[in-house]
Amino acid sequence: MEQTDGQKRVINLVDAFCDEHFDEPSIKQWCRSRGLPTRVYDAFYASDLAGYVLPRSVGGNDCPFLDRVTLIMAMVRRAGASLPFQSDMTALALLSSMRQVSQDEIVEDLYSHTGRVLFSQAFTEPNAGTDTQAVRTQVTSEADGIYLDGEKTYVSSGEFADNTLVLARDPMFGQMDGGMSLWLVPVRSEGVSTMPLNTIGQDMLASASLTFDHVKLNPEWQIQTEGKLNAMMKRQFGLGRVLVCASSAGLALAALDDAVVHAAEHTVKGRQLVSLPQIQEKLADMESRVRTILALTFQAARSADRDSRDFDLDTALAKRTVPSLAVQVASDALQVFGGIGYTDQTRVSRIWQDCRGNQIAWGTDEVMARVVAKAIVRKAGTRRW
Amino acid sequence: MEQTDGQKRVINLVDAFCDEHFDEPSIKQWCRSRGLPTRVYDAFYASDLAGYVLPRSVGGNDCPFLDRVTLIMAMVRRAGASLPFQSDMTALALLSSMRQVSQDEIVEDLYSHTGRVLFSQAFTEPNAGTDTQAVRTQVTSEADGIYLDGEKTYVSSGEFADNTLVLARDPMFGQMDGGMSLWLVPVRSEGVSTMPLNTIGQDMLASASLTFDHVKLNPEWQIQTEGKLNAMMKRQFGLGRVLVCASSAGLALAALDDAVVHAAEHTVKGRQLVSLPQIQEKLADMESRVRTILALTFQAARSADRDSRDFDLDTALAKRTVPSLAVQVASDALQVFGGIGYTDQTRVSRIWQDCRGNQIAWGTDEVMARVVAKAIVRKAGTRRW
Amino acid sequence: MEQTDGQKRVINLVDAFCDEHFDEPSIKQWCRSRGLPTRVYDAFYASDLAGYVLPRSVGGNDCPFLDRVTLIMAMVRRAGASLPFQSDMTALALLSSMRQVSQDEIVEDLYSHTGRVLFSQAFTEPNAGTDTQAVRTQVTSEADGIYLDGEKTYVSSGEFADNTLVLARDPMFGQMDGGMSLWLVPVRSEGVSTMPLNTIGQDMLASASLTFDHVKLNPEWQIQTEGKLNAMMKRQFGLGRVLVCASSAGLALAALDDAVVHAAEHTVKGRQLVSLPQIQEKLADMESRVRTILALTFQAARSADRDSRDFDLDTALAKRTVPSLAVQVASDALQVFGGIGYTDQTRVSRIWQDCRGNQIAWGTDEVMARVVAKAIVRKAGTRRW
Amino acid sequence: MEQTDGQKRVINLVDAFCDEHFDEPSIKQWCRSRGLPTRVYDAFYASDLAGYVLPRSVGGNDCPFLDRVTLIMAMVRRAGASLPFQSDMTALALLSSMRQVSQDEIVEDLYSHTGRVLFSQAFTEPNAGTDTQAVRTQVTSEADGIYLDGEKTYVSSGEFADNTLVLARDPMFGQMDGGMSLWLVPVRSEGVSTMPLNTIGQDMLASASLTFDHVKLNPEWQIQTEGKLNAMMKRQFGLGRVLVCASSAGLALAALDDAVVHAAEHTVKGRQLVSLPQIQEKLADMESRVRTILALTFQAARSADRDSRDFDLDTALAKRTVPSLAVQVASDALQVFGGIGYTDQTRVSRIWQDCRGNQIAWGTDEVMARVVAKAIVRKAGTRRW
Ligand SMILES: Cc1cc2nc3c(=O)[nH]c(=O)nc-3n(C[C@H](O)[C@H](O)[C@H](O)COP(=O)(O)OP(=O)(O)OC[C@H]3O[C@@H](n4cnc5c(N)ncnc54)[C@H](O)[C@@H]3O)c2cc1C
Ligand SMILES: Cc1cc2nc3c(=O)[nH]c(=O)nc-3n(C[C@H](O)[C@H](O)[C@H](O)COP(=O)(O)OP(=O)(O)OC[C@H]3O[C@@H](n4cnc5c(N)ncnc54)[C@H](O)[C@@H]3O)c2cc1C
Ligand SMILES: Cc1cc2nc3c(=O)[nH]c(=O)nc-3n(C[C@H](O)[C@H](O)[C@H](O)COP(=O)(O)OP(=O)(O)OC[C@H]3O[C@@H](n4cnc5c(N)ncnc54)[C@H](O)[C@@H]3O)c2cc1C
Ligand SMILES: Cc1cc2nc3c(=O)[nH]c(=O)nc-3n(C[C@H](O)[C@H](O)[C@H](O)COP(=O)(O)OP(=O)(O)OC[C@H]3O[C@@H](n4cnc5c(N)ncnc54)[C@H](O)[C@@H]3O)c2cc1C
């Protein structure tokens, strides 16, 4: 797999950034404190990398989605840990499917305050994950205004993002959209409370549950969906899936990087690990899984860039396959390390834990099968490969 | 698989004990503080269960190893977490392969102080895991006494056990045993220091690294091996492996228990999870893996009880197979829960993490293959099944 | 896993029989000619083994189903090929769930002619496999008698069994049984035609399609089901599944037997295959899969013997798991042989092909999941393991 | 994965050719008679496709190896069976690594007789497969000439190729090449005898064993290797592996093609197969495996075209991974068909059998791991992905 020029460029930028800002003790510390320090965020948004995450109106560049995906992958690989930039990127992806005007308003507003456009995305509820139709969070209109009530959970970056995008049942504003609407709610509004969620990995993503207790909504916070909510959400989930895959790809690459070094350096009974056939099999299988991961992830990203009819197929297939392959790669890497691989003295232990969450985030392995199968059958007659 | 009367008895005792002493918030707390509270230990040693862990000379009963294995399994199942009793049991197993007289001395000594016979087992070193021949911890004889120097790691219960059994290079006392000897060293001796090891699971086992910096040894601490060290260690590792499998079996059972309840109670789009074919496949596969786990673990335990010629084969085969199956069961259970399965609000997340360590502890999956294959070929002509 | 005395006895009988009648060139020849020669059948029915396959009324013994299962397993193991005795055994199983009187009549009738009670079982149709409700074969009553029309397929032993048991739609005689009835039709009746089916394995089972073109039925051929057809079929399918597993178990054991011998005898670059770690892993995994196969198959057989409430669970779980494990064992064995394993100069090639069919016969892997999951949830509260 | 223009061209040619010459009854017949009829060969060599298989000196074109690989893949996909053109292509590959002058001589000679350049390749012996050093076939020099004695086996196209390339131990001519030499021997020479080998698939490849009983060698038959035999063989094995992968890729694509059609058309209990979640999972997993197969195969082909330093890595990795994935795809497809998938009434049964051989041909799955692992470690510092 050749790198495109765009990919080479972004990887070089990432490497430069990480050389300066990342080292393993810091990463470990940031995981423990569940988030990147502001200083690192600021450095990121002051660097050339910002252009990949910001909308054009505030200085973003016009690169293909493939490059953004590559950014996440390359950066996660260097960190050996899931990074919150993934949330920024999905926020950006969402913006890009909005009408230009609402986009600009939001961006301006968000950007002017923090120099970032990050907002978390609060779709899932305790009883509405796979089934978004079961959402109970509710917009109601009362004499003195509009109110939001409900509970959201597993919200990535939910602990620290200043704003959160809420999907709610809304009989009034959601009429053209099946009774649903989207609101970008400042987390510091009265009535919003945040509860950290102890996930068993992806610590820097700082998942949280958010409760909305009669939160008074400013009408300007509503996203203008105008009957296109479903399409927007579908696109958004597609892009979100590819970004999750990018993160899994970065984690898998990091695991392989570390395992290769260890296998070359460590000896047992006087023999390099890499000379042991069982370790050789692991390395070979890791390599072929990593290549599969990259192939599927990039194919999905390109499908987004080309607005391909296979967008659903390619993104769902990647989402179904990549995270689970990444877990296997991470588990093999952990095993190559032996006892130390099961401690926090290696990155592979964290990587293995981080990887696991991606089999669930943004649509589970199981629910993807349906999307894929339907698309395959649909294109049966016309497929070239 | 029918339960023997002995198994039924021990399971009933375990259930009674756990009804009184275990509940999920406590377990969670004990994991966080890395160990069972003394109160629970004391209750255990005051109960009828103590007989299964104590040597006969201080009130232990004479039950088959199968019952001890069942105890660990049943208790871990109830806790949904690895428990330190596993260390007590392996200590007991070790005692049972010593000469009666040294056994009695040790027991008396240990038991009189704490009412327990627990000691941790310090075999592995940073560069000597699979390869015990590479052990560098060293006994030296000087004018004023005998001294121990070296570093041990991944020592289960190493953080809190009062004594630790150290395998060391010893040109003097180890002459009949290939230059190796075993010492039961009080952890509070001068020169011993303990460093907690952050494993990514099995928190209650409280792994630690131990450093021995010119520790003066009392000759009475030496275990009389008299040319039998190798045989003792082999037996000990065999029994230790079965106990690790028992722990994995308990974890897998707990994961299945929880998944079944969730699949029956939770609905998505108005349908019970258990009515979804993909969830059905998971449950079916979990069930057949759990049965395999039990069959292999019990077969290995019975092999120990019968002093079978297949002891090596049965214990190594169980060790190779059971922990990795348990990880799969746990991972499936986690997936059945969806997002919440990736948080500490469910037991399955912890179980998944705990399970993983057992693919490494007491001999990795990889190194078991050799033992198994050799034994299979050896018995080729005579096998009945 | 210990053998019961009954199992030992039957295995000894099988060994004696096979020593006399089986050798690889003959087996190969019988596969090519798609069936055992009459001489071997006659020898079988003249031996003490007959008692395990015949009903008591004509000299059969009263052994547990476990022993019958063991017979099939042991014999298939010796042959390294699927054997048609499996059909005899399923026929017997079916008889055993009939009323005593119809049983005796059938048996007497069949046995007096051939000394056997074999009949093939024609349930499946080109468009009614998993879905037995879709059966189109039809019984109609006309002025001059009752007629049968339809087509059955994948009928094991269909090529040579003198009689076949037909499941048909029958508005008249099937009233108490949901409009279905069972007929034991002599294959030489006018209007019956048989077409060999080229399966890619299990050649001695001689699968066939049967067409019934206005076959005049003798009312005595009808099996008296009296509202119990469903229950009978359910029991029958349960037992049939265990027998398929027995066959898979025998095949897997044979594959392991051969692989172990080859791994011990064959050398590459001067090293015994068994000393190569990758071959060791294969042998170890084969061994643990074979143990799983035996454990699940025997557990299901015992469940039948005890009339356990877990009959459905145990038989469906075995059926789901055992054949697919057997394919893996066979494939590993084939691989151990290298190039020659892909030719008919080894048994493993045939075994691999034979094994595959059992993932489909008597209910596919897929449809079993449902039965298992429902049963697991049902017993959730009461399970001991 | 986009098709290159070259790939599009070759696929169109293949489609046109197959539209005219392939249909399933013929393919089945050709498998039964173990070979393509001469008429089809002639048509192939009269078509534009010939250019992809012939050397330039006799009209071949100068396309990249990727296109040749695509030819095999596309043609095997249409046939749903392994095709002997694979042998022609590997013969061509071998030629291309010879000195120009010997190449031209051979080509002229072969081509002038048959219009083809096909020769089979006889490297493996009953006791020398993985271990080519163990070759025992021997060249000896006697008073009246040079003689060849020995036995070769698993020779693809060995039954009908007019010439065979023999690797032999040769103390005289092989001095510069570690005592080995290569001879292109006409199969009709006195002393050569051919024995068909009953493989359990790949019937059209017509494997054979060849015996050389004091065959008098014409010195012109010797291939001039001049100290480059090892390098030639290494390159040849690399290319041969990719061609085996191309064949597996074609088989996997054919299996998926058929499964998709069946899943869309066939119903069980009134539901299309494709609407059943377990079938959906199979289709999704087949799709992602097919994509992996294509990615790895094409990457290896491109590596050959670019003379990349990763040639060994890429070809060995493809060879290790692709054939085994193809078996899984084929097995899933077979399962989707149910009972009929286990008969010769579907292509998937044959495809499944054909696929299996490729896990052994041209170097087993096992031996590839070593090549891959060493290459991964070697490039550790420099890898971009
Ligand atoms: C690391 C992580 C990050 C996340 N980030 C966010 C975020 O930023 N914002 C946000 O809104 N949400 C987020 N989520 C939530 C995530 O989207 C949901 O957890 C996921 O969609 C599954 O929903 P659930 O947890 O309700 O599980 P359920 O829907 O209850 O699923 C339980 C199980 O049933 C299976 N299942 C469900 N339906 C079917 C079906 N029809 N057929 C077969 N199987 C089925 C599932 O596969 C799963 O195994 C995150 C989750 C994780 C783990
Ligand atoms: C949860 C846990 C609890 C433990 N408890 C204890 C304890 O109480 N006391 C104690 O002394 N130790 C304990 N250990 C340590 C444990 O026994 C070692 O970690 C284990 O034996 C592996 O040794 P290692 O870590 O040095 O890995 P290494 O030996 O360095 O192995 C690294 C990798 O190489 C592989 N490998 C090594 N040799 C070969 C070979 N010949 N062929 C193929 N592959 C090979 C291994 O499988 C592994 O994948 C524990 C470990 C864990 C994880
Ligand atoms: C070796 C062999 C021996 C046999 N012997 C006999 C015999 O002696 N007598 C006899 O009557 N029959 C026999 N059969 C037939 C066998 O019982 C059927 O082939 C089997 O039940 C499957 O039915 P089918 O072939 O119609 O496949 P289908 O029912 O068409 O199934 C096709 C695919 O769909 C899947 N599928 C179907 N329904 C579901 C569902 N609800 N959910 C998920 N997946 C589903 C299946 O698992 C399969 O993968 C034999 C078959 C074989 C292979
Ligand atoms: C379909 C097919 C087509 C073929 N076509 C040709 C052809 O045209 N010309 C030709 O010359 N040959 C051909 N072969 C032969 C093929 O190259 C050999 O079968 C293959 O290289 C394996 O050699 P072997 O059969 O001697 O097995 P062995 O070398 O005896 O191997 C037996 C087993 O041991 C394993 N093994 C061997 N060495 C090691 C090791 N060091 N470490 C771990 N495992 C090891 C192997 O993986 C295998 O599982 C073909 C084979 C097949 C199946």
PDB file of C-alpha atoms in Angstrom, chain A residues 127 131 154 197-202 266 268-269 278 282 331 334-335 338-340 342-345 349 352-354 356-357 359-360 364-366 369, chain B residues 127 131 154 197-202 266 268-269 278 282 331 334-335 338-340 342-345 349 352-354 356-357 359-360 364-366 369:
ATOM      1  CA  ASN A 127     -31.886   2.217  26.876  1.00  0.00           C
ATOM      2  CA  ASP A 131     -31.909   1.513  18.704  1.00  0.00           C
ATOM      3  CA  TYR A 154     -21.174   6.870  26.776  1.00  0.00           C
ATOM      4  CA  LEU A 197     -18.046   7.053  33.190  1.00  0.00           C
ATOM      5  CA  ASN A 198     -15.356   4.567  34.134  1.00  0.00           C
ATOM      6  CA  THR A 199     -14.677   2.854  30.883  1.00  0.00           C
ATOM      7  CA  ILE A 200     -11.986   0.191  30.997  1.00  0.00           C
ATOM      8  CA  GLY A 201      -9.913   1.913  28.358  1.00  0.00           C
ATOM      9  CA  GLN A 202      -9.801   4.955  26.091  1.00  0.00           C
ATOM     10  CA  HIS A 266      14.333  -9.938  23.931  1.00  0.00           C
ATOM     11  CA  VAL A 268      14.612 -16.565  25.961  1.00  0.00           C
ATOM     12  CA  LYS A 269      17.072 -19.392  26.511  1.00  0.00           C
ATOM     13  CA  GLN A 278       5.240 -19.427  17.426  1.00  0.00           C
ATOM     14  CA  LYS A 282       2.138 -14.095  15.627  1.00  0.00           C
ATOM     15  CA  SER A 331      -3.732  -9.298  22.132  1.00  0.00           C
ATOM     16  CA  LEU A 334       0.544  -8.360  24.612  1.00  0.00           C
ATOM     17  CA  GLN A 335       1.296 -12.067  24.488  1.00  0.00           C
ATOM     18  CA  GLY A 338       4.696 -12.135  28.301  1.00  0.00           C
ATOM     19  CA  GLY A 339       4.175 -11.083  31.919  1.00  0.00           C
ATOM     20  CA  ILE A 340       5.219  -7.475  31.434  1.00  0.00           C
ATOM     21  CA  TYR A 342      -0.041  -7.552  31.364  1.00  0.00           C
ATOM     22  CA  THR A 343       1.226  -4.541  33.300  1.00  0.00           C
ATOM     23  CA  ASP A 344       1.209  -0.813  32.745  1.00  0.00           C
ATOM     24  CA  GLN A 345       4.939  -0.923  32.098  1.00  0.00           C
ATOM     25  CA  SER A 349      -1.637  -3.509  27.770  1.00  0.00           C
ATOM     26  CA  TRP A 352      -5.420  -3.907  24.124  1.00  0.00           C
ATOM     27  CA  GLN A 353      -7.902  -2.249  26.467  1.00  0.00           C
ATOM     28  CA  ASP A 354      -8.419   0.763  24.247  1.00  0.00           C
ATOM     29  CA  ARG A 356     -11.848  -3.327  22.763  1.00  0.00           C
ATOM     30  CA  GLY A 357     -14.199  -0.355  23.067  1.00  0.00           C
ATOM     31  CA  GLN A 359     -16.090  -3.014  18.740  1.00  0.00           C
ATOM     32  CA  ILE A 360     -19.001  -1.236  20.381  1.00  0.00           C
ATOM     33  CA  THR A 364     -21.489  -2.728  17.274  1.00  0.00           C
ATOM     34  CA  ASP A 365     -19.872  -5.454  15.187  1.00  0.00           C
ATOM     35  CA  GLU A 366     -23.211  -7.230  15.147  1.00  0.00           C
ATOM     36  CA  ALA A 369     -23.521  -7.191   9.362  1.00  0.00           C
TER      37      ALA A 369
ATOM     38  CA  ASN B 127      14.696 -11.887  32.493  1.00  0.00           C
ATOM     39  CA  ASP B 131      13.198 -19.825  31.169  1.00  0.00           C
ATOM     40  CA  TYR B 154       4.956 -10.789  38.855  1.00  0.00           C
ATOM     41  CA  LEU B 197       3.010  -4.017  40.044  1.00  0.00           C
ATOM     42  CA  ASN B 198       0.184  -2.414  38.109  1.00  0.00           C
ATOM     43  CA  THR B 199      -1.302  -5.334  36.276  1.00  0.00           C
ATOM     44  CA  ILE B 200      -4.301  -4.526  34.122  1.00  0.00           C
ATOM     45  CA  GLY B 201      -6.499  -6.970  35.982  1.00  0.00           C
ATOM     46  CA  GLN B 202      -6.523  -9.493  38.807  1.00  0.00           C
ATOM     47  CA  HIS B 266     -32.702  -6.403  28.053  1.00  0.00           C
ATOM     48  CA  VAL B 268     -33.656  -3.688  21.750  1.00  0.00           C
ATOM     49  CA  LYS B 269     -36.393  -2.493  19.431  1.00  0.00           C
ATOM     50  CA  GLN B 278     -26.403 -13.220  16.704  1.00  0.00           C
ATOM     51  CA  LYS B 282     -22.861 -16.007  21.300  1.00  0.00           C
ATOM     52  CA  SER B 331     -15.316 -11.003  25.505  1.00  0.00           C
ATOM     53  CA  LEU B 334     -18.916  -8.003  27.333  1.00  0.00           C
ATOM     54  CA  GLN B 335     -20.243  -7.639  23.810  1.00  0.00           C
ATOM     55  CA  GLY B 338     -22.911  -3.367  24.600  1.00  0.00           C
ATOM     56  CA  GLY B 339     -21.631  -0.013  25.826  1.00  0.00           C
ATOM     57  CA  ILE B 340     -22.171  -0.685  29.497  1.00  0.00           C
ATOM     58  CA  TYR B 342     -17.070  -1.552  28.534  1.00  0.00           C
ATOM     59  CA  THR B 343     -17.516   0.248  31.864  1.00  0.00           C
ATOM     60  CA  ASP B 344     -17.024  -0.699  35.478  1.00  0.00           C
ATOM     61  CA  GLN B 345     -20.773  -0.735  35.950  1.00  0.00           C
ATOM     62  CA  SER B 349     -15.508  -5.733  31.977  1.00  0.00           C
ATOM     63  CA  TRP B 352     -12.501  -9.852  30.680  1.00  0.00           C
ATOM     64  CA  GLN B 353      -9.440  -8.108  32.063  1.00  0.00           C
ATOM     65  CA  ASP B 354      -8.841 -10.674  34.771  1.00  0.00           C
ATOM     66  CA  ARG B 356      -6.384 -12.248  30.071  1.00  0.00           C
ATOM     67  CA  GLY B 357      -3.595 -12.606  32.603  1.00  0.00           C
ATOM     68  CA  GLN B 359      -2.890 -16.882  29.354  1.00  0.00           C
ATOM     69  CA  ILE B 360       0.512 -15.894  30.740  1.00  0.00           C
ATOM     70  CA  THR B 364       2.170 -19.175  28.616  1.00  0.00           C
ATOM     71  CA  ASP B 365      -0.176 -20.702  26.053  1.00  0.00           C
ATOM     72  CA  GLU B 366       2.792 -21.074  23.744  1.00  0.00           C
ATOM     73  CA  ALA B 369       2.131 -26.805  23.290  1.00  0.00           C
TER      74      ALA B 369
END
